[in-house]
mmCIF file of C-alpha atoms in Angstrom:
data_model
loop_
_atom_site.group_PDB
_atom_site.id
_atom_site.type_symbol
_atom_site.label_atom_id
_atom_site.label_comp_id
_atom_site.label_asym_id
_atom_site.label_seq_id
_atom_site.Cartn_x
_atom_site.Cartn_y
_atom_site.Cartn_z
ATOM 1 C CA UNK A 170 123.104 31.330 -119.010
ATOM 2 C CA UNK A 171 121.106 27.987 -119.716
ATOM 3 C CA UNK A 172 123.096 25.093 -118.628
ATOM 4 C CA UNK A 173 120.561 23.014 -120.337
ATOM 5 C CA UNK A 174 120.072 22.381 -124.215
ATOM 6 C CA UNK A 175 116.476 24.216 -124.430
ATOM 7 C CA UNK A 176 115.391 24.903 -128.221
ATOM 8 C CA UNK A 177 112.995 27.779 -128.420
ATOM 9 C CA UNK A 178 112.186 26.256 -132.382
ATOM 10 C CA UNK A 179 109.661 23.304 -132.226
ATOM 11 C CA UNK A 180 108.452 21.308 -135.268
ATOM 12 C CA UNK A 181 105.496 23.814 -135.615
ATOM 13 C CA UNK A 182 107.554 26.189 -136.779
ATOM 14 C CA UNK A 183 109.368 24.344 -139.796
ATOM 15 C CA UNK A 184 106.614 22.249 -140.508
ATOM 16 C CA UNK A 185 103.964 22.165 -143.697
ATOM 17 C CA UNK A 186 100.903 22.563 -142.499
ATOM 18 C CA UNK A 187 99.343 21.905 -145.666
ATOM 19 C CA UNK A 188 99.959 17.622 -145.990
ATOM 20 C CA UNK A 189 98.962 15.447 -148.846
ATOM 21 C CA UNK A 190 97.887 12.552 -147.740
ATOM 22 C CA UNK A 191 95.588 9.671 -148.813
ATOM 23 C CA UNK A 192 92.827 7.242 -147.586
ATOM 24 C CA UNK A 193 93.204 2.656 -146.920
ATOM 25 C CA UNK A 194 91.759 2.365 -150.499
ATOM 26 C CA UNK A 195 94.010 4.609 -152.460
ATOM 27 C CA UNK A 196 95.235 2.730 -155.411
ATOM 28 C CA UNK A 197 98.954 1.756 -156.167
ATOM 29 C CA UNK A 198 99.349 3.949 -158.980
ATOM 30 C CA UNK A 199 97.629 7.024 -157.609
ATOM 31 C CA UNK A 200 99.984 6.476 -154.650
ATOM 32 C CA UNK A 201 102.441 6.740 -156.798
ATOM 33 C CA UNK A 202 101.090 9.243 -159.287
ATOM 34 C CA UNK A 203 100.733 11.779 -156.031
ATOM 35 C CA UNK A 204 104.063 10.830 -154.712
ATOM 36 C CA UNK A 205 105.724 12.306 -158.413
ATOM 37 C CA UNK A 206 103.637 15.311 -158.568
ATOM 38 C CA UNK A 207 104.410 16.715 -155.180
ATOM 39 C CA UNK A 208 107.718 15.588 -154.561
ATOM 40 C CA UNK A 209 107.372 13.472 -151.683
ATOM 41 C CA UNK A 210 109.020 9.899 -150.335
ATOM 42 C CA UNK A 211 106.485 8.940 -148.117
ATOM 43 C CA UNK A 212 102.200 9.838 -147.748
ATOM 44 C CA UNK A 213 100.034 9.675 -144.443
ATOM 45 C CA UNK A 214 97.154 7.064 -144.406
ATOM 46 C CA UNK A 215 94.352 8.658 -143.066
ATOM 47 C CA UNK A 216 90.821 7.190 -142.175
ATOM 48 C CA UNK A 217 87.906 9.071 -140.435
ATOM 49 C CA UNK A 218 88.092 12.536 -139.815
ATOM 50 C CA UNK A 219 91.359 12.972 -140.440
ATOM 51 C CA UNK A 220 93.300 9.897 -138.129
ATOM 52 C CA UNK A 221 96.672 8.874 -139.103
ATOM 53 C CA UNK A 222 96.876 5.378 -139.342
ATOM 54 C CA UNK A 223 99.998 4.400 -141.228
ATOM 55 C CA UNK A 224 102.242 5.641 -144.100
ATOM 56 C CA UNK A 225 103.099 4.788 -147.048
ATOM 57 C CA UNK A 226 106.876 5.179 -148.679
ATOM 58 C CA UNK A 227 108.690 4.394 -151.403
ATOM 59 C CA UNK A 228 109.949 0.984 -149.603
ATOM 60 C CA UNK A 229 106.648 0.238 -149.282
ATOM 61 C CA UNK A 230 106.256 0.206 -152.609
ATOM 62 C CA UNK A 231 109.245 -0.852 -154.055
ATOM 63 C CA UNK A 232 108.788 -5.183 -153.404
ATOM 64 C CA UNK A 233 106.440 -4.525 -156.329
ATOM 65 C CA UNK A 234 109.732 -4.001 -158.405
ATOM 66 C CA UNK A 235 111.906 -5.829 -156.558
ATOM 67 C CA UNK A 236 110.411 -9.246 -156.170
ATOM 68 C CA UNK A 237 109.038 -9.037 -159.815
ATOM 69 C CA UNK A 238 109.414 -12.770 -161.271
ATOM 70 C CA UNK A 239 111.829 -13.264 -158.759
ATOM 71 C CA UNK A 240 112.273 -15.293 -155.480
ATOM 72 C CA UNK A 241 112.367 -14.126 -151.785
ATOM 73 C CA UNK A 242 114.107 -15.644 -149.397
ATOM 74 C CA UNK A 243 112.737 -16.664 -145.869
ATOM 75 C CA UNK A 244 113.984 -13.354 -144.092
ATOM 76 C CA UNK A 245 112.307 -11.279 -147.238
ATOM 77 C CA UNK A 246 108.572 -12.680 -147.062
ATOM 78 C CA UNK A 247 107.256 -9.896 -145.211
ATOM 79 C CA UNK A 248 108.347 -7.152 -147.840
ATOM 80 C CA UNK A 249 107.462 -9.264 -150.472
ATOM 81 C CA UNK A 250 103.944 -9.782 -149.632
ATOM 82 C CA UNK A 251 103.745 -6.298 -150.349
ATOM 83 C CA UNK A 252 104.482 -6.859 -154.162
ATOM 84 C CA UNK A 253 101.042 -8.110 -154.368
ATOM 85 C CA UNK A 254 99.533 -5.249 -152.315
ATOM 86 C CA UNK A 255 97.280 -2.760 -154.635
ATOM 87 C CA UNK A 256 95.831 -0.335 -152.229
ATOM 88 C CA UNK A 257 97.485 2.421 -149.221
ATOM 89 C CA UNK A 258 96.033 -0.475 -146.466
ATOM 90 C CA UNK A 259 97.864 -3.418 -148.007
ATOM 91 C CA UNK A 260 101.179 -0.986 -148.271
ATOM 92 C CA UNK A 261 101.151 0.738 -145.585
ATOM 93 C CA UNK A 262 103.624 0.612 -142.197
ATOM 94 C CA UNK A 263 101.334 1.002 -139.039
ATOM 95 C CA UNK A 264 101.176 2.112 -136.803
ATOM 96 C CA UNK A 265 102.639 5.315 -138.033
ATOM 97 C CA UNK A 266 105.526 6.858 -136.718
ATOM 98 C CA UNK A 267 104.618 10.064 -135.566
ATOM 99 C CA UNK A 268 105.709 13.481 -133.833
ATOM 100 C CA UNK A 269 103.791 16.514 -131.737
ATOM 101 C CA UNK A 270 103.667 20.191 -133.483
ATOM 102 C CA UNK A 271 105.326 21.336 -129.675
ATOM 103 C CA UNK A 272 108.269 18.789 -130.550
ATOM 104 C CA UNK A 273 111.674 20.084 -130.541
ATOM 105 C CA UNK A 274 113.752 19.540 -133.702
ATOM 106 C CA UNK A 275 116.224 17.659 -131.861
ATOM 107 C CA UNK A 276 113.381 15.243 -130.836
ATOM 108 C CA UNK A 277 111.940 14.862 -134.037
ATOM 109 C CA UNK A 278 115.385 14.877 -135.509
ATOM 110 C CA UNK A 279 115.949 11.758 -133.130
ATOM 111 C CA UNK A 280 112.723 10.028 -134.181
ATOM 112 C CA UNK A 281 113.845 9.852 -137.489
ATOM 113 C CA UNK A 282 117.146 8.845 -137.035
ATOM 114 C CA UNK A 283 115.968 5.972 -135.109
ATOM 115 C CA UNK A 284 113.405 5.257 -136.867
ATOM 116 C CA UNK A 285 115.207 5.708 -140.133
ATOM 117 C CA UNK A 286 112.150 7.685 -141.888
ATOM 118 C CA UNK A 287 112.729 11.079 -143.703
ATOM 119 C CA UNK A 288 109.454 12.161 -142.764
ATOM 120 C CA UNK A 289 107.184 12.467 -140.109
ATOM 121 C CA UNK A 290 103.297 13.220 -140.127
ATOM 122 C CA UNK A 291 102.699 15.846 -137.201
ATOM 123 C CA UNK A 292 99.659 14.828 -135.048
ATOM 124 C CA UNK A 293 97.798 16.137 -132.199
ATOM 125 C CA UNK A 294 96.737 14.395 -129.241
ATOM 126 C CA UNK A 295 94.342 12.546 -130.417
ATOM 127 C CA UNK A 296 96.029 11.242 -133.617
ATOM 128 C CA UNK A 297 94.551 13.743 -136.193
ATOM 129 C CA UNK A 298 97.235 14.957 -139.156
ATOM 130 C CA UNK A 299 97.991 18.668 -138.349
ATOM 131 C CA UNK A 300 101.094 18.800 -141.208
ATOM 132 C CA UNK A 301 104.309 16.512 -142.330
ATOM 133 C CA UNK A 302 107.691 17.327 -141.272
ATOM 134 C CA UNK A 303 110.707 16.545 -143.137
ATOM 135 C CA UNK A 304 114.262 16.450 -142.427
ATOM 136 C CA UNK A 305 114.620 19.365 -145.204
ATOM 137 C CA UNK A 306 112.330 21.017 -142.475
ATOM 138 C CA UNK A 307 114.638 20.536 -139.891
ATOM 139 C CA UNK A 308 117.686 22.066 -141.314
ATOM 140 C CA UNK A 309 115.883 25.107 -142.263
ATOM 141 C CA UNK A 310 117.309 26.574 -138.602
ATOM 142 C CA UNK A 311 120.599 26.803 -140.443
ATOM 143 C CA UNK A 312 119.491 29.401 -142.660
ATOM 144 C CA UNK A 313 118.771 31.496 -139.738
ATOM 145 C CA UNK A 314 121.264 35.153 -140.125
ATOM 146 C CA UNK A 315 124.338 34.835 -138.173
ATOM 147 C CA UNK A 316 123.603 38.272 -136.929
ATOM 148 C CA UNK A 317 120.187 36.700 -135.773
ATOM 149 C CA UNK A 318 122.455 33.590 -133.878
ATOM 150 C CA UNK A 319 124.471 36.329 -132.042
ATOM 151 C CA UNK A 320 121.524 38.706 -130.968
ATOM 152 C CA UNK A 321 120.345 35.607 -129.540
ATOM 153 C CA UNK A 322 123.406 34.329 -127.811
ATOM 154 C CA UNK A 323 124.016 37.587 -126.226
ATOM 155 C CA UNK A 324 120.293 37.928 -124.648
ATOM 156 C CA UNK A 325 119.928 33.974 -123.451
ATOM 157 C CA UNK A 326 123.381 33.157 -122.941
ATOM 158 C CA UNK A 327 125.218 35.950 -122.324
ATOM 159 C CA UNK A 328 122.890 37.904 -120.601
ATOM 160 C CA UNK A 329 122.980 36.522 -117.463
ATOM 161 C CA UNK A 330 125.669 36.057 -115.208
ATOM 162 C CA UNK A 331 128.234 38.743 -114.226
ATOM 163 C CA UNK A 332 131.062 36.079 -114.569
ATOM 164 C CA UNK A 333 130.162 36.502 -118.735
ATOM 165 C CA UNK A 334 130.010 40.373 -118.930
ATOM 166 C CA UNK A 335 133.946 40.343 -120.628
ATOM 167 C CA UNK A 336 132.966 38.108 -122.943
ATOM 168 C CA UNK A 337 132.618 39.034 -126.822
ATOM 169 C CA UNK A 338 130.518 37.056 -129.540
ATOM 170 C CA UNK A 339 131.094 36.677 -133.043
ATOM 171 C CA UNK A 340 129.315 34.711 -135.747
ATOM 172 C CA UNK A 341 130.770 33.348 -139.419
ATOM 173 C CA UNK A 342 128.626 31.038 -141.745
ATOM 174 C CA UNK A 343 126.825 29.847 -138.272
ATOM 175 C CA UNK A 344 130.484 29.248 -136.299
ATOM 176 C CA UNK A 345 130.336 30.934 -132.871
ATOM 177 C CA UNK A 346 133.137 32.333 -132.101
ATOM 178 C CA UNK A 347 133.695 33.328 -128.077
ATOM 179 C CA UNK A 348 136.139 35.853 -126.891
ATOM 180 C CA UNK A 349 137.162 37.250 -123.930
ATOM 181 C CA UNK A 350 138.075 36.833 -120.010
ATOM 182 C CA UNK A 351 136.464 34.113 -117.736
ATOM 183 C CA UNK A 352 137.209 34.159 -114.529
ATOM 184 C CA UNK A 353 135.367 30.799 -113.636
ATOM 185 C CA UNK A 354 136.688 28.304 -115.924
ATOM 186 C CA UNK A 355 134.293 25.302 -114.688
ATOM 187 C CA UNK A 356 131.858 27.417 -116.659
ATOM 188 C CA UNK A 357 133.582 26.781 -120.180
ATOM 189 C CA UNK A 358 131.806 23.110 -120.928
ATOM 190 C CA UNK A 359 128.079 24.477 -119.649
ATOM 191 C CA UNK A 360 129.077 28.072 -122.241
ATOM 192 C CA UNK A 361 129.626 25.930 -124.782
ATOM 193 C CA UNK A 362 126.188 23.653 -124.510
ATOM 194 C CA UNK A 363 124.165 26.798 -124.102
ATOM 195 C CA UNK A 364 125.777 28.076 -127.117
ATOM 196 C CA UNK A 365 125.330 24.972 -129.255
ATOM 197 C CA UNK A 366 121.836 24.541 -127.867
ATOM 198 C CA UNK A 367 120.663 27.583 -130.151
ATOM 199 C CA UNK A 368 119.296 26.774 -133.322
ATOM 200 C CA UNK A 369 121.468 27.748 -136.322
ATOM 201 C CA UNK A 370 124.639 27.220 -134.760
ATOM 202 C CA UNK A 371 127.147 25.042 -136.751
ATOM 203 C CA UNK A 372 129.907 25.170 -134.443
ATOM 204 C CA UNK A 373 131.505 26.784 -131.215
ATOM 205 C CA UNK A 374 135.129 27.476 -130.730
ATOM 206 C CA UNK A 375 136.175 29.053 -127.591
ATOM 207 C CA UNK A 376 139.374 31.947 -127.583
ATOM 208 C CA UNK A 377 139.217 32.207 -123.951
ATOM 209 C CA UNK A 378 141.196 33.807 -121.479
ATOM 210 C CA UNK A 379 141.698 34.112 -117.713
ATOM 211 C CA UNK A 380 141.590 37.413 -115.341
ATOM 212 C CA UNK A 381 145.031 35.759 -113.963
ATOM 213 C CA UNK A 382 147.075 35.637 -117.573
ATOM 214 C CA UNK A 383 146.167 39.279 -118.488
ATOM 215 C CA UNK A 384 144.041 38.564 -121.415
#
């Protein structure tokens, strides 16, 4: 059994590989143009080879809107300098907030969070785009099978110590449901992280017993 939250899904598995992305002197209205056709809140800025060196989102862009013919007050003069911004380098955010492909989900998941982005170009080590990940991305572990979840549960979780061997698993609309005898009840809080520290799973209730009560 794991007794620590180890996800074998990392963002190079949800991620698109194929990004859009655009260059300092993309115009405004291509930004936006590009933004419309493919669906996307928020584009890389690349320069060189391929170097990520900002992003540009829709709140980048919106001061254009917001502060037109209108006033901004002293705690707004940052975002509305961008309404006069025309190209990516004048809108962008930099540096860009980034993740690794070999990212968990729960790190990138955290990154955004924090950050408060919905998406995150994917970089390698040296700062080159690989792909974008989006928090769509990340909740494509919940379409995982439930009969997938349990075959998985019962290998890495399951599988290990004899204290687990009465122990039956069952899996509804990604609930986990555990069953079954447990001799070692200081077990029950580290069963239930390894359990919810398989991607998919929505939720973990425990029917438990004890060797002592006869269930």
């Amino acid at each position: 059994m794991r007794t620590s939250p180890v996800s074998s899904y990392t963002v190079s598995d949800v991620m698109t590989h194929t990004a859009i992305a655009i260059g300092r002197d993309a115009p405004y209205k291509e930004i936006v143009t590009l933004m419309d056709q493919w669906k996307v809140s928020a584009l890389p800025v690349l320069e060189g080879e391929g170097r990520v060196v900002g992003v540009v989102s829709e709140a980048d862009l919106l001061p254009k809107e917001e502060f037109r013919g209108g006033e901004a007050r002293p705690d707004e003069f940052a975002e509305a300098a961008k309404a006069g911004a025309v190209r990516a380098g004048e809108l962008m955010s930099s540096p860009a907030v980034t993740v690794h492909a070999d990212a968990t989900l729960a790190e990138a998941a955290r990154i955004m969070a924090r950050r408060k982005v919905k998406r995150l170009p994917v970089v390698n080590d040296i700062g080159m785009l690989e792909g974008v990940v989006s928090r769509s991305d990340l909740l494509k572990v919940f379409l995982r099978k439930d009969d997938e979840i349990e075959a998985e549960i019962r290998r890495t979780v399951l599988g290990g110590p004899a204290a687990l061997i009465d122990l039956d698993v069952a899996v509804v609309e990604g609930v986990v449901t555990l069953r079954g005898a447990l001799a070692d009840r200081s077990l029950v809080p580290l069963l239930a992280r390894a359990v919810r520290a398989v991607e998919g799973v929505v939720d973990v209730r425990m029917e438990l017993g004890s060797h002592d009560d006869g269930s």
